[in-house]
Amino acid sequence: SKPRSQMTDLIYTEKELVQSLRDYIKAEESKLAAVKSWASKLDALTRVSTSDPEGYLAHPVNAYKLMKRLNTEWSELESLVLQNPSDGFISNMSIHRQYFPDEEDETGAAKALMRLQDTYQLDSETFSRGKLPGTHSSAMLTVDDCFDMGKTAYNDADYYHAVLWMQQSLRQLDAGEEAVVSKSDILDYLSYSVYQMGDLPRAIELTRRLVAIDPSHQRAGGNLRYFERLMFKQLNELNQAYQPSSEEPIQLGTYSRPKDHLPEREAYEALCRGEGVQMNERRRSHLFCRYQDGNRNPRLLLKPIMEEDEWDSPHIVRYLEVLSHEEIEKIKELAKPRLARATVRDPKTGVLTTANYRVSKSAWLEGEDDPVIARVNQRIEDITGLTVDTAELLQVANYGVGGQYEPHYDFSRKDEPDAFKRLGTGNRVATFLNYMSDVKAGGATVFPDFGAAIWPRKGTAVFWYNLFKSGEGDYRTRHAACPVLVGSKWVSNKWLHERGQEFRRPCGLTEVD
């Protein structure tokens, strides 16, 4: 999907186009009015002339006016009819079209909705009626919108979502909503998707409904005979009687979602919903908050930073009031023109590519770009006590609706072609993550390994070590950015590297200190 900043431009573009469309309608209407007045004038004239052609032409003025009308006036009328008031609108469209989203953008947005549907366990009804947590306005999906969602999934061979959305489309059509798409089209997709999900009885029932509406539908008839043969073959093998399918509408739990590449998918999504967080009273009693002056750092002596424990082991802390509203606005302003779809390193080839598991826009800012960036870098050094000389640039990321970063490690692992070798600064020892916006719903940072969920709060930052003091990777720090359900999430992060920390964070006595 497009970055938020570009999408807001599209909103203004659309407003301009609506104005242009209004102008076109006005021009078209005034043209029609002119043609109509000609028509009624000529209508009256010809009524008189045809009632008595001889008598009419006996008058010399009438004879002259007939010549004049046919020679010049009808030609004028012809050029009036040939005028095309749509030119302005069409050229306006062509100018803006280069900035329009394309097929890929539309598919991406549809898939984002399905991602949200899965992660937050929302049924298609909730989405279609626009009832989302934290929203006051509602945005509705029509029968045709739901049908297009289903078609997007279907074309991707994702029959699980195709069923959910075709079912919703059908439900709204049956409730009497107007639509372009026909009931037989919906049943066609729905019945085949249900068959693909392995539910023969329901596929048969839906195909029967399709044949009843549209008896001439060739494929449906063929499918029905095929499904029935298959069904009876299965029943014979199992020695069972035919059970008609349940009348219950298909819901979220009717079919199970196909497994995918992510082993901890269930745990990750539960944490995103705030379920299964492994925080208990005993653990909470070990968490404290304190004023942190960075080992009597002169910049923090007068105004120490507030530090709160978010998790005991591995130790994760949250700092309060790290960035001011003005600093956040400045960072966003610097990042906006540079935002581009974030890339990830392919572990097998070491090549940077875009990936579905990381959907966000990111930009890198250096201290030289603006005094604010230099100040933020210095502040991170003061708070953590680690040098930022060997750190990567400040990365700013914007996650729009559906934006996410699935579970990943921030450090480079033994089995990878070393991504950080070329930097000569060692591995990513720690992560400092600034939350630069509040998110209405979704968008948590979660750690599936030990069951933590950290919710974005504007102006705060979280910090953790990715490596033990020995330089060994702490595999518990695998974490994810949950998809944003409502709102927009802005973060900036600083990845600190091992070089230069030798005396700031010396080794312990064991490998896992």
mmCIF file of N, CA, C and O in Angstrom, residues 37 129 153 161-162 170 175-176 199 217 295 299 309 338 351 377 379 394 406 481 485:
data_model
loop_
_atom_site.group_PDB
_atom_site.id
_atom_site.type_symbol
_atom_site.label_atom_id
_atom_site.label_comp_id
_atom_site.label_asym_id
_atom_site.label_seq_id
_atom_site.Cartn_x
_atom_site.Cartn_y
_atom_site.Cartn_z
ATOM 1 N N SER A 37 -34.110 23.924 -26.591
ATOM 2 C CA SER A 37 -34.850 25.124 -27.027
ATOM 3 C C SER A 37 -34.909 25.175 -28.560
ATOM 4 O O SER A 37 -35.933 25.546 -29.143
ATOM 5 N N ARG A 129 -19.609 -3.642 7.872
ATOM 6 C CA ARG A 129 -20.442 -2.625 8.501
ATOM 7 C C ARG A 129 -19.581 -1.543 9.142
ATOM 8 O O ARG A 129 -20.085 -0.616 9.763
ATOM 9 N N ALA A 153 -9.138 -12.654 -3.140
ATOM 10 C CA ALA A 153 -8.661 -13.840 -2.418
ATOM 11 C C ALA A 153 -8.695 -15.057 -3.341
ATOM 12 O O ALA A 153 -7.738 -15.832 -3.413
ATOM 13 N N HIS A 161 -10.384 -17.102 2.633
ATOM 14 C CA HIS A 161 -10.946 -15.750 2.679
ATOM 15 C C HIS A 161 -12.003 -15.541 1.595
ATOM 16 O O HIS A 161 -12.933 -14.766 1.784
ATOM 17 N N ALA A 162 -11.842 -16.234 0.463
ATOM 18 C CA ALA A 162 -12.836 -16.112 -0.604
ATOM 19 C C ALA A 162 -14.210 -16.503 -0.057
ATOM 20 O O ALA A 162 -15.203 -15.820 -0.286
ATOM 21 N N LEU A 170 -23.119 -12.256 -0.257
ATOM 22 C CA LEU A 170 -24.417 -12.914 -0.420
ATOM 23 C C LEU A 170 -25.377 -12.486 0.683
ATOM 24 O O LEU A 170 -26.553 -12.203 0.435
ATOM 25 N N ALA A 175 -30.198 -9.492 2.012
ATOM 26 C CA ALA A 175 -30.864 -8.538 2.914
ATOM 27 C C ALA A 175 -31.511 -7.399 2.111
ATOM 28 O O ALA A 175 -32.052 -6.454 2.685
ATOM 29 N N GLY A 176 -31.412 -7.482 0.774
ATOM 30 C CA GLY A 176 -32.124 -6.519 -0.055
ATOM 31 C C GLY A 176 -31.293 -5.344 -0.541
ATOM 32 O O GLY A 176 -31.831 -4.373 -1.068
ATOM 33 N N ASP A 199 -15.557 -28.884 1.912
ATOM 34 C CA ASP A 199 -16.903 -29.042 2.480
ATOM 35 C C ASP A 199 -17.883 -29.412 1.357
ATOM 36 O O ASP A 199 -18.584 -28.555 0.824
ATOM 37 N N HIS A 217 -26.827 -22.487 -16.639
ATOM 38 C CA HIS A 217 -25.417 -22.324 -16.260
ATOM 39 C C HIS A 217 -24.683 -23.650 -16.456
ATOM 40 O O HIS A 217 -24.808 -24.560 -15.661
ATOM 41 N N ASN A 295 24.105 7.346 34.874
ATOM 42 C CA ASN A 295 25.388 7.361 35.593
ATOM 43 C C ASN A 295 25.902 8.775 35.807
ATOM 44 O O ASN A 295 27.035 9.107 35.496
ATOM 45 N N ARG A 299 24.051 15.839 31.212
ATOM 46 C CA ARG A 299 22.830 16.253 30.503
ATOM 47 C C ARG A 299 21.561 15.708 31.164
ATOM 48 O O ARG A 299 20.458 16.125 30.828
ATOM 49 N N ASP A 309 10.115 -0.448 34.074
ATOM 50 C CA ASP A 309 10.343 -1.816 33.611
ATOM 51 C C ASP A 309 9.093 -2.310 32.897
ATOM 52 O O ASP A 309 7.993 -2.215 33.435
ATOM 53 N N ARG A 338 11.250 11.044 2.013
ATOM 54 C CA ARG A 338 12.168 9.920 1.742
ATOM 55 C C ARG A 338 11.549 8.558 2.008
ATOM 56 O O ARG A 338 12.222 7.549 1.865
ATOM 57 N N VAL A 351 20.442 -10.483 -0.409
ATOM 58 C CA VAL A 351 19.946 -9.371 -1.234
ATOM 59 C C VAL A 351 18.755 -8.685 -0.565
ATOM 60 O O VAL A 351 17.940 -9.325 0.090
ATOM 61 N N ASN A 377 20.025 11.540 18.673
ATOM 62 C CA ASN A 377 21.126 10.576 18.775
ATOM 63 C C ASN A 377 21.884 10.739 20.088
ATOM 64 O O ASN A 377 22.196 9.764 20.764
ATOM 65 N N ARG A 379 20.782 12.036 22.844
ATOM 66 C CA ARG A 379 19.900 11.656 23.957
ATOM 67 C C ARG A 379 19.895 10.140 24.142
ATOM 68 O O ARG A 379 19.916 9.636 25.262
ATOM 69 N N LEU A 394 19.336 6.836 12.166
ATOM 70 C CA LEU A 394 18.003 6.754 12.769
ATOM 71 C C LEU A 394 17.021 6.321 11.674
ATOM 72 O O LEU A 394 16.916 6.983 10.645
ATOM 73 N N GLU A 406 6.296 -8.903 10.704
ATOM 74 C CA GLU A 406 6.107 -10.188 11.374
ATOM 75 C C GLU A 406 7.334 -10.550 12.209
ATOM 76 O O GLU A 406 8.384 -9.933 12.085
ATOM 77 N N ALA A 481 5.962 -6.317 14.933
ATOM 78 C CA ALA A 481 5.081 -5.151 15.002
ATOM 79 C C ALA A 481 3.724 -5.610 14.482
ATOM 80 O O ALA A 481 3.597 -5.996 13.321
ATOM 81 N N LEU A 485 -4.697 -1.630 13.119
ATOM 82 C CA LEU A 485 -6.099 -1.840 12.763
ATOM 83 C C LEU A 485 -6.779 -0.510 12.470
ATOM 84 O O LEU A 485 -7.450 -0.350 11.459
#
